[in-house]
Amino acid sequence: NGVPSCANSLLLKDLLRDTWGFNGYVTSDSGAVTDISNNHHYTNDLTGAVGAALSNGCDVESAPWPPNHPWGTGSPYIKYTGDAIKEKLMTEDDLNLALYHALMIRFKLGLFDPVDDQPYWHVDPDVVRSKEHTDLAMDTTLQGFVLLKNGEAEPILPFGKSTSTAVIGPLAKATSDLLGNYLGQICPGTDSGDTSCVTSPYDAIKSLIGDSADVSYAAGLENIKSMDKSGFDDAVKVATNADQVVLILGLDSSIEREGQDRDDISLPGLQSDLAKLIVSLIRLQ
């Protein structure tokens, strides 16, 4: 309603704290406080932006990056809070309340206690990606799936494990492309860029079915944006020789990622054409 989220007392005070009883701290996204003046033009300058944010309930400004880092935020809270108080755009009580909210969480976590008494300093790295946690993540994922249509008279799913299966699509053997672009370390004991532990859809299906049936593969398209139909023939051949087909289509970070929205909700490239072709073959069979 015309007020930036990080300066919005209706959201951060009236609803979040007074109505819902939230007692933690509120943090901005990186750059969001700067946006109040520089992009939203809600205030005339960054001093005004800091005053508006801190006085209306944004306790922490996300500013961990060095000043010249491409993701740097300029650290407006550090630079302009004093000026905002002097110009009476906020009060010292506003600052103290923000500090209280931010520091209280650290006290509750025991971060000011001796290290020996802090349980979170002594969590074994083996708990990361432990079976208990991956099982919970799997269960959460399964609960989030939405099956749009499964047929009534002759349901398609579940697929049979003893039936020949074709896995088709430019993302059928994808690993890192499945992860998006905003993530930390994926594979244990490696650097953050390693995705060797990620299983592709094709490998997952093949592992699930095991040796009980044949699993074949065709990309159909070289990549998700490809306009080249030369791979369609292989896809048709693989689909024709299988009893069931799994199409793996979609996006990757070249189409959509943090900082880059897509302006079209259809599948990029010729993926829709590939899907229509394979579906038409299945109907003929």
Short mmCIF file of N, CA, C and O in Angstrom, two decimals, residues 55-102:
data_model
loop_
_atom_site.label_atom_id
_atom_site.label_comp_id
_atom_site.label_asym_id
_atom_site.label_seq_id
_atom_site.Cartn_x
_atom_site.Cartn_y
_atom_site.Cartn_z
N SER A 55 12.66 2.96 13.09
CA SER A 55 11.54 3.44 13.91
C SER A 55 10.27 2.63 13.67
O SER A 55 9.35 2.67 14.49
N ASN A 56 10.22 1.90 12.58
CA ASN A 56 9.02 1.14 12.25
C ASN A 56 9.19 -0.36 12.38
O ASN A 56 8.33 -1.13 11.93
N GLY A 57 10.31 -0.80 13.02
CA GLY A 57 10.37 -2.20 13.41
C GLY A 57 11.32 -3.10 12.66
O GLY A 57 11.30 -4.31 12.87
N CYS A 58 12.17 -2.56 11.77
CA CYS A 58 13.18 -3.41 11.11
C CYS A 58 14.45 -3.37 11.96
O CYS A 58 15.22 -2.41 11.91
N ASP A 59 14.70 -4.41 12.73
CA ASP A 59 15.75 -4.39 13.75
C ASP A 59 17.16 -4.50 13.20
O ASP A 59 18.09 -3.92 13.73
N VAL A 60 17.33 -5.30 12.15
CA VAL A 60 18.66 -5.62 11.64
C VAL A 60 18.71 -5.32 10.15
O VAL A 60 17.77 -5.64 9.41
N GLU A 61 19.79 -4.70 9.71
CA GLU A 61 19.98 -4.45 8.28
C GLU A 61 21.02 -5.42 7.76
O GLU A 61 22.12 -5.51 8.28
N SER A 62 20.64 -6.17 6.76
CA SER A 62 21.53 -7.20 6.22
C SER A 62 22.69 -6.53 5.48
O SER A 62 22.51 -6.00 4.40
N ALA A 63 23.88 -6.57 6.09
CA ALA A 63 25.02 -5.86 5.50
C ALA A 63 26.33 -6.57 5.79
O ALA A 63 27.26 -5.97 6.31
N PRO A 64 26.45 -7.86 5.46
CA PRO A 64 27.69 -8.56 5.82
C PRO A 64 28.80 -8.39 4.81
O PRO A 64 29.93 -8.78 5.09
N TRP A 65 28.51 -7.83 3.66
CA TRP A 65 29.52 -7.81 2.60
C TRP A 65 30.39 -6.56 2.68
O TRP A 65 29.93 -5.50 3.11
N PRO A 66 31.65 -6.66 2.24
CA PRO A 66 32.51 -5.46 2.19
C PRO A 66 31.90 -4.40 1.28
O PRO A 66 31.11 -4.71 0.39
N PRO A 67 32.29 -3.13 1.48
CA PRO A 67 31.65 -2.03 0.75
C PRO A 67 31.66 -2.18 -0.77
O PRO A 67 30.69 -1.82 -1.42
N ASN A 68 32.76 -2.72 -1.36
CA ASN A 68 32.84 -2.80 -2.81
C ASN A 68 32.41 -4.15 -3.37
O ASN A 68 32.58 -4.42 -4.55
N HIS A 69 31.88 -5.00 -2.51
CA HIS A 69 31.42 -6.31 -2.96
C HIS A 69 30.17 -6.13 -3.84
O HIS A 69 29.35 -5.25 -3.59
N PRO A 70 30.01 -6.94 -4.91
CA PRO A 70 28.84 -6.77 -5.78
C PRO A 70 27.52 -6.91 -5.07
O PRO A 70 26.50 -6.40 -5.52
N TRP A 71 27.51 -7.64 -3.95
CA TRP A 71 26.27 -7.78 -3.18
C TRP A 71 26.25 -6.87 -1.96
O TRP A 71 25.37 -6.97 -1.13
N GLY A 72 27.21 -5.97 -1.87
CA GLY A 72 27.28 -5.09 -0.72
C GLY A 72 26.06 -4.18 -0.63
O GLY A 72 25.47 -3.80 -1.64
N THR A 73 25.68 -3.83 0.58
CA THR A 73 24.50 -2.99 0.79
C THR A 73 24.86 -1.58 1.20
O THR A 73 23.98 -0.74 1.36
N GLY A 74 26.15 -1.32 1.39
CA GLY A 74 26.55 0.00 1.83
C GLY A 74 26.43 0.21 3.32
O GLY A 74 26.77 1.27 3.83
N SER A 75 25.92 -0.79 4.04
CA SER A 75 25.80 -0.75 5.51
C SER A 75 25.14 0.54 6.01
O SER A 75 25.72 1.26 6.84
N PRO A 76 23.94 0.88 5.54
CA PRO A 76 23.33 2.16 5.94
C PRO A 76 23.07 2.28 7.44
O PRO A 76 23.17 3.39 7.97
N TYR A 77 22.74 1.19 8.14
CA TYR A 77 22.52 1.31 9.58
C TYR A 77 23.79 1.78 10.28
O TYR A 77 23.74 2.61 11.18
N ILE A 78 24.93 1.22 9.86
CA ILE A 78 26.19 1.58 10.49
C ILE A 78 26.53 3.05 10.20
O ILE A 78 26.99 3.79 11.08
N LYS A 79 26.24 3.50 9.00
CA LYS A 79 26.67 4.84 8.59
C LYS A 79 25.71 5.95 9.02
O LYS A 79 26.13 7.08 9.32
N TYR A 80 24.40 5.66 9.04
CA TYR A 80 23.44 6.77 9.12
C TYR A 80 22.54 6.76 10.35
O TYR A 80 21.73 7.68 10.51
N THR A 81 22.67 5.77 11.24
CA THR A 81 21.79 5.74 12.41
C THR A 81 22.00 6.98 13.29
O THR A 81 21.03 7.59 13.78
N GLY A 82 23.26 7.36 13.52
CA GLY A 82 23.54 8.55 14.34
C GLY A 82 22.90 9.79 13.75
O GLY A 82 22.28 10.59 14.48
N ASP A 83 23.02 9.95 12.43
CA ASP A 83 22.42 11.12 11.79
C ASP A 83 20.90 11.09 11.88
O ASP A 83 20.25 12.13 12.06
N ALA A 84 20.32 9.88 11.76
CA ALA A 84 18.85 9.77 11.83
C ALA A 84 18.34 10.17 13.20
O ALA A 84 17.27 10.80 13.33
N ILE A 85 19.10 9.85 14.25
CA ILE A 85 18.71 10.27 15.60
C ILE A 85 18.86 11.79 15.76
O ILE A 85 17.98 12.45 16.31
N LYS A 86 19.98 12.31 15.26
CA LYS A 86 20.20 13.76 15.36
C LYS A 86 19.12 14.55 14.62
O LYS A 86 18.70 15.62 15.07
N GLU A 87 18.66 14.01 13.48
CA GLU A 87 17.63 14.70 12.69
C GLU A 87 16.22 14.37 13.17
O GLU A 87 15.23 14.76 12.52
N LYS A 88 16.13 13.65 14.31
CA LYS A 88 14.86 13.29 14.92
C LYS A 88 13.95 12.47 13.98
O LYS A 88 12.71 12.59 14.00
N LEU A 89 14.58 11.66 13.15
CA LEU A 89 13.83 10.74 12.29
C LEU A 89 13.57 9.42 13.01
O LEU A 89 12.80 8.59 12.54
N MET A 90 14.24 9.25 14.13
CA MET A 90 14.05 8.10 15.01
C MET A 90 14.60 8.51 16.38
O MET A 90 15.19 9.60 16.51
N THR A 91 14.40 7.66 17.37
CA THR A 91 14.88 7.98 18.71
C THR A 91 15.90 6.94 19.17
O THR A 91 16.03 5.86 18.58
N GLU A 92 16.59 7.28 20.26
CA GLU A 92 17.49 6.30 20.85
C GLU A 92 16.71 5.10 21.36
O GLU A 92 17.22 3.97 21.37
N ASP A 93 15.48 5.31 21.79
CA ASP A 93 14.64 4.19 22.22
C ASP A 93 14.38 3.22 21.07
O ASP A 93 14.32 2.00 21.26
N ASP A 94 14.20 3.74 19.87
CA ASP A 94 14.03 2.88 18.68
C ASP A 94 15.27 2.00 18.49
O ASP A 94 15.16 0.80 18.21
N LEU A 95 16.44 2.62 18.63
CA LEU A 95 17.68 1.88 18.48
C LEU A 95 17.84 0.84 19.58
O LEU A 95 18.21 -0.31 19.31
N ASN A 96 17.54 1.23 20.81
CA ASN A 96 17.67 0.28 21.93
C ASN A 96 16.73 -0.91 21.78
O ASN A 96 17.09 -2.04 22.10
N LEU A 97 15.53 -0.65 21.28
CA LEU A 97 14.57 -1.74 21.09
C LEU A 97 15.05 -2.71 20.01
O LEU A 97 14.95 -3.93 20.15
N ALA A 98 15.62 -2.14 18.92
CA ALA A 98 16.17 -3.00 17.87
C ALA A 98 17.32 -3.85 18.39
O ALA A 98 17.43 -5.05 18.09
N LEU A 99 18.19 -3.22 19.19
CA LEU A 99 19.30 -3.97 19.78
C LEU A 99 18.79 -5.06 20.72
O LEU A 99 19.33 -6.17 20.75
N TYR A 100 17.76 -4.73 21.49
CA TYR A 100 17.19 -5.72 22.40
C TYR A 100 16.69 -6.94 21.63
O TYR A 100 16.98 -8.09 21.99
N HIS A 101 15.93 -6.70 20.56
CA HIS A 101 15.40 -7.82 19.78
C HIS A 101 16.52 -8.66 19.18
O HIS A 101 16.46 -9.90 19.20
N ALA A 102 17.54 -8.00 18.64
CA ALA A 102 18.63 -8.73 17.98
C ALA A 102 19.49 -9.49 18.98
O ALA A 102 19.86 -10.65 18.75
#
